[in-house]
Amino acid sequence: MKTNIFQYVSLLLLLLSCEQAQKNDKKEIERTTAQLQIISDTLITSMPGNLLIYEHELVWMDARLGEVHVLNKDNGSEIKVLSMMGGSPEEAVTPNICWAPNRKLTVFDVNGAKKIQIALDSLAQDSIIRKKVIPLDKRFQGLALFSLSNGQDIYVTPDSIQPFILASSDTLCPFGNYPLKNLENITNRYSILQGTVAYNPYTGKLLHSIGQLSYMALYKWNDREFVLEKEKEFSEIDYTITQGRMIIRKTPRYAPTAVAITKDYIVSIERDKETSPSASGKEKGKQSGRPFSNAPHHIFVYDKNLDVVKIIDVNIPIFRIAADYQSNWVYVIGVNPEFCIAAFDIKQT
């Protein structure tokens, strides 16, 4: 009897110590507030598009007018406005922008097979904007494009079995993972596999986040190819597949859909449900103000293991995010009360 009691007490102590160890291992998420530096407080647009960060410039796009605005990174003064929407060889029917090496900006046509490169160094001095038009393989028409520091391009291919194609002048290399099996049997891949991509050309990190699949993957360039470093499923989704068509019934925890990569972190725009739960439909209908005024006002900071380590309240609604690739400065487009560009340093929050 004494032996049984001793064994019971020993087992109880062991369980308690394990439980305490698990609590100690689970780090509490830090919540803090950022003091934003407002860089430009009057973006004249009805729909701000993508935001890019260079060494000395900020580049943002008017998504409806197809205008590309190049600003001084320090004071927000406008260097040049590029009108890129049109049907001429140096324009795009549906323009979008991405970073390019050697201080170049790439404008690619979402509904075309070309990209247009513009040297940022020439914009301040030259009245004539010099553009280099580069034809693309028509197989890539309609695909999002990212340029690498070595001159290769990445195409995002949500209709394929793998999410990316690495393209050079003579080779095409599909790569990447999805969290689903037997994708070849699913007929509506394009709609369910749509995700958000972020790339840091200085660290070689590539992030793929698919909101409704509750999935995020981080890749790293190793001078030859992208290698999967970490992937994470935030929750188990409820779905059915009927006659090849996948229907997602419920996603308990969406992966972020607005992401960027700083020197040391992954950052995203998300709603902190513990401190600011989303408004109900009736509440939203009663609220007024500028478009996007109900957008989240928190930045989630992830580490290399795709775990949230910090949640930063920036105190204004935000809906676009970008990062300084060589530091931990984060840039956002938000409402304050007009559309604005603001920034803060993660290390100083």
Short mmCIF file of N, CA and C in Angstrom, two decimals, residues 50-125:
data_model
loop_
_atom_site.label_atom_id
_atom_site.label_comp_id
_atom_site.label_asym_id
_atom_site.label_seq_id
_atom_site.Cartn_x
_atom_site.Cartn_y
_atom_site.Cartn_z
N ASN A 50 -0.32 48.55 -54.39
CA ASN A 50 0.89 48.04 -53.76
C ASN A 50 1.85 49.15 -53.34
N LEU A 51 2.66 48.83 -52.33
CA LEU A 51 3.67 49.74 -51.80
C LEU A 51 5.02 49.02 -51.83
N LEU A 52 6.06 49.68 -52.38
CA LEU A 52 7.41 49.12 -52.45
C LEU A 52 8.39 50.06 -51.76
N ILE A 53 9.43 49.46 -51.16
CA ILE A 53 10.43 50.24 -50.44
C ILE A 53 11.81 50.04 -51.08
N TYR A 54 12.45 51.15 -51.43
CA TYR A 54 13.82 51.12 -51.96
C TYR A 54 14.73 51.87 -50.99
N GLU A 55 16.02 51.97 -51.36
CA GLU A 55 16.99 52.62 -50.47
C GLU A 55 16.62 54.07 -50.18
N HIS A 56 16.19 54.80 -51.20
CA HIS A 56 15.91 56.23 -51.05
C HIS A 56 14.49 56.61 -51.46
N GLU A 57 13.70 55.67 -51.93
CA GLU A 57 12.38 55.98 -52.45
C GLU A 57 11.30 55.07 -51.87
N LEU A 58 10.08 55.58 -51.88
CA LEU A 58 8.88 54.79 -51.68
C LEU A 58 8.12 54.81 -53.01
N VAL A 59 7.58 53.68 -53.39
CA VAL A 59 6.80 53.61 -54.64
C VAL A 59 5.44 53.02 -54.31
N TRP A 60 4.39 53.76 -54.64
CA TRP A 60 3.05 53.23 -54.45
C TRP A 60 2.25 53.43 -55.73
N MET A 61 1.19 52.65 -55.85
CA MET A 61 0.42 52.65 -57.09
C MET A 61 -1.03 52.98 -56.84
N ASP A 62 -1.59 53.81 -57.69
CA ASP A 62 -3.03 54.05 -57.71
C ASP A 62 -3.65 52.91 -58.51
N ALA A 63 -4.34 52.02 -57.82
CA ALA A 63 -4.81 50.79 -58.45
C ALA A 63 -5.87 51.04 -59.51
N ARG A 64 -6.62 52.11 -59.39
CA ARG A 64 -7.70 52.37 -60.36
C ARG A 64 -7.22 53.16 -61.56
N LEU A 65 -6.31 54.09 -61.36
CA LEU A 65 -5.84 54.93 -62.46
C LEU A 65 -4.60 54.37 -63.14
N GLY A 66 -3.94 53.40 -62.51
CA GLY A 66 -2.72 52.85 -63.09
C GLY A 66 -1.55 53.80 -63.01
N GLU A 67 -1.58 54.74 -62.07
CA GLU A 67 -0.48 55.68 -61.88
C GLU A 67 0.49 55.15 -60.83
N VAL A 68 1.79 55.27 -61.12
CA VAL A 68 2.83 54.86 -60.18
C VAL A 68 3.48 56.13 -59.62
N HIS A 69 3.47 56.25 -58.30
CA HIS A 69 4.00 57.44 -57.63
C HIS A 69 5.33 57.09 -56.94
N VAL A 70 6.37 57.82 -57.27
CA VAL A 70 7.68 57.63 -56.66
C VAL A 70 7.93 58.80 -55.71
N LEU A 71 8.13 58.49 -54.41
CA LEU A 71 8.29 59.51 -53.38
C LEU A 71 9.67 59.44 -52.75
N ASN A 72 10.11 60.57 -52.23
CA ASN A 72 11.32 60.60 -51.41
C ASN A 72 11.04 59.85 -50.11
N LYS A 73 11.89 58.91 -49.77
CA LYS A 73 11.66 58.05 -48.61
C LYS A 73 11.74 58.81 -47.30
N ASP A 74 12.51 59.89 -47.24
CA ASP A 74 12.71 60.62 -46.00
C ASP A 74 11.58 61.60 -45.69
N ASN A 75 11.16 62.36 -46.70
CA ASN A 75 10.18 63.42 -46.43
C ASN A 75 8.87 63.28 -47.17
N GLY A 76 8.73 62.26 -48.01
CA GLY A 76 7.47 62.02 -48.69
C GLY A 76 7.21 62.89 -49.91
N SER A 77 8.15 63.75 -50.28
CA SER A 77 7.95 64.60 -51.46
C SER A 77 7.92 63.75 -52.72
N GLU A 78 7.11 64.17 -53.67
CA GLU A 78 6.93 63.36 -54.88
C GLU A 78 8.05 63.64 -55.88
N ILE A 79 8.70 62.56 -56.34
CA ILE A 79 9.77 62.66 -57.32
C ILE A 79 9.21 62.59 -58.74
N LYS A 80 8.29 61.65 -58.95
CA LYS A 80 7.75 61.48 -60.30
C LYS A 80 6.43 60.69 -60.22
N VAL A 81 5.53 61.00 -61.13
CA VAL A 81 4.30 60.23 -61.33
C VAL A 81 4.36 59.59 -62.71
N LEU A 82 4.20 58.28 -62.77
CA LEU A 82 4.27 57.55 -64.03
C LEU A 82 2.89 57.04 -64.39
N SER A 83 2.37 57.48 -65.52
CA SER A 83 1.08 56.99 -65.99
C SER A 83 1.32 55.73 -66.82
N MET A 84 0.92 54.57 -66.30
CA MET A 84 1.29 53.30 -66.92
C MET A 84 0.12 52.55 -67.55
N MET A 85 -1.10 53.03 -67.39
CA MET A 85 -2.25 52.30 -67.93
C MET A 85 -2.55 52.76 -69.35
N GLY A 86 -2.61 51.80 -70.27
CA GLY A 86 -2.90 52.14 -71.66
C GLY A 86 -2.56 50.99 -72.59
N GLY A 87 -2.66 51.26 -73.88
CA GLY A 87 -2.44 50.20 -74.85
C GLY A 87 -1.18 50.33 -75.68
N SER A 88 -0.33 51.32 -75.38
CA SER A 88 0.91 51.48 -76.14
C SER A 88 1.94 50.45 -75.68
N PRO A 89 3.02 50.25 -76.45
CA PRO A 89 4.04 49.26 -76.06
C PRO A 89 4.66 49.53 -74.68
N GLU A 90 4.73 50.80 -74.26
CA GLU A 90 5.34 51.14 -72.97
C GLU A 90 4.30 51.32 -71.87
N GLU A 91 3.09 50.81 -72.10
CA GLU A 91 2.03 50.86 -71.10
C GLU A 91 1.47 49.45 -70.90
N ALA A 92 0.62 49.31 -69.89
CA ALA A 92 0.01 48.02 -69.59
C ALA A 92 -1.49 48.20 -69.46
N VAL A 93 -2.23 47.22 -69.93
CA VAL A 93 -3.69 47.27 -69.82
C VAL A 93 -4.10 47.20 -68.36
N THR A 94 -3.47 46.30 -67.61
CA THR A 94 -3.74 46.15 -66.18
C THR A 94 -2.40 46.13 -65.45
N PRO A 95 -1.84 47.31 -65.14
CA PRO A 95 -0.49 47.35 -64.57
C PRO A 95 -0.45 46.98 -63.10
N ASN A 96 0.67 46.39 -62.71
CA ASN A 96 1.00 46.16 -61.31
C ASN A 96 2.50 46.36 -61.17
N ILE A 97 3.00 46.49 -59.95
CA ILE A 97 4.41 46.81 -59.75
C ILE A 97 5.08 45.78 -58.86
N CYS A 98 6.39 45.61 -59.09
CA CYS A 98 7.20 44.78 -58.20
C CYS A 98 8.64 45.29 -58.19
N TRP A 99 9.36 44.92 -57.15
CA TRP A 99 10.77 45.29 -56.99
C TRP A 99 11.61 44.61 -58.08
N ALA A 100 12.68 45.27 -58.51
CA ALA A 100 13.64 44.67 -59.43
C ALA A 100 15.05 45.06 -58.99
N PRO A 101 16.05 44.24 -59.29
CA PRO A 101 17.42 44.53 -58.84
C PRO A 101 18.01 45.74 -59.54
N ASN A 102 19.16 46.19 -59.01
CA ASN A 102 19.92 47.31 -59.59
C ASN A 102 19.09 48.60 -59.62
N ARG A 103 18.32 48.79 -58.56
CA ARG A 103 17.51 50.00 -58.37
C ARG A 103 16.57 50.25 -59.56
N LYS A 104 15.91 49.18 -59.94
CA LYS A 104 14.91 49.29 -61.01
C LYS A 104 13.54 48.94 -60.45
N LEU A 105 12.54 49.50 -61.10
CA LEU A 105 11.14 49.21 -60.81
C LEU A 105 10.57 48.45 -62.00
N THR A 106 9.85 47.36 -61.71
CA THR A 106 9.20 46.60 -62.77
C THR A 106 7.70 46.84 -62.74
N VAL A 107 7.15 47.20 -63.89
CA VAL A 107 5.70 47.25 -64.09
C VAL A 107 5.34 46.09 -65.00
N PHE A 108 4.49 45.21 -64.53
CA PHE A 108 4.08 44.08 -65.37
C PHE A 108 2.58 44.15 -65.62
N ASP A 109 2.18 43.54 -66.72
CA ASP A 109 0.78 43.58 -67.14
C ASP A 109 0.09 42.30 -66.70
N VAL A 110 -0.88 42.44 -65.81
CA VAL A 110 -1.59 41.27 -65.31
C VAL A 110 -2.31 40.54 -66.45
N ASN A 111 -2.72 41.29 -67.47
CA ASN A 111 -3.43 40.68 -68.60
C ASN A 111 -2.60 40.73 -69.89
N GLY A 112 -1.30 40.78 -69.75
CA GLY A 112 -0.43 40.83 -70.91
C GLY A 112 0.80 39.97 -70.72
N ALA A 113 1.67 39.96 -71.71
CA ALA A 113 2.88 39.13 -71.67
C ALA A 113 4.10 40.01 -71.85
N LYS A 114 4.27 40.97 -70.94
CA LYS A 114 5.44 41.83 -70.98
C LYS A 114 5.66 42.45 -69.61
N LYS A 115 6.90 42.89 -69.39
CA LYS A 115 7.19 43.70 -68.22
C LYS A 115 7.99 44.92 -68.67
N ILE A 116 7.83 46.01 -67.94
CA ILE A 116 8.46 47.28 -68.29
C ILE A 116 9.35 47.69 -67.14
N GLN A 117 10.64 47.84 -67.39
CA GLN A 117 11.59 48.21 -66.34
C GLN A 117 11.94 49.69 -66.43
N ILE A 118 11.98 50.33 -65.26
CA ILE A 118 12.27 51.76 -65.15
C ILE A 118 13.37 51.95 -64.13
N ALA A 119 14.44 52.67 -64.52
CA ALA A 119 15.56 52.93 -63.61
C ALA A 119 15.20 54.09 -62.69
N LEU A 120 15.23 53.86 -61.39
CA LEU A 120 14.87 54.90 -60.43
C LEU A 120 15.87 56.05 -60.44
N ASP A 121 17.14 55.76 -60.71
CA ASP A 121 18.18 56.80 -60.66
C ASP A 121 17.97 57.89 -61.70
N SER A 122 17.25 57.57 -62.77
CA SER A 122 17.08 58.55 -63.84
C SER A 122 15.86 59.44 -63.66
N LEU A 123 15.00 59.13 -62.71
CA LEU A 123 13.73 59.83 -62.62
C LEU A 123 13.87 61.27 -62.17
N ALA A 124 14.77 61.52 -61.21
CA ALA A 124 14.89 62.87 -60.66
C ALA A 124 15.51 63.84 -61.66
N GLN A 125 16.45 63.35 -62.50
CA GLN A 125 17.18 64.24 -63.40
C GLN A 125 16.50 64.39 -64.77
#
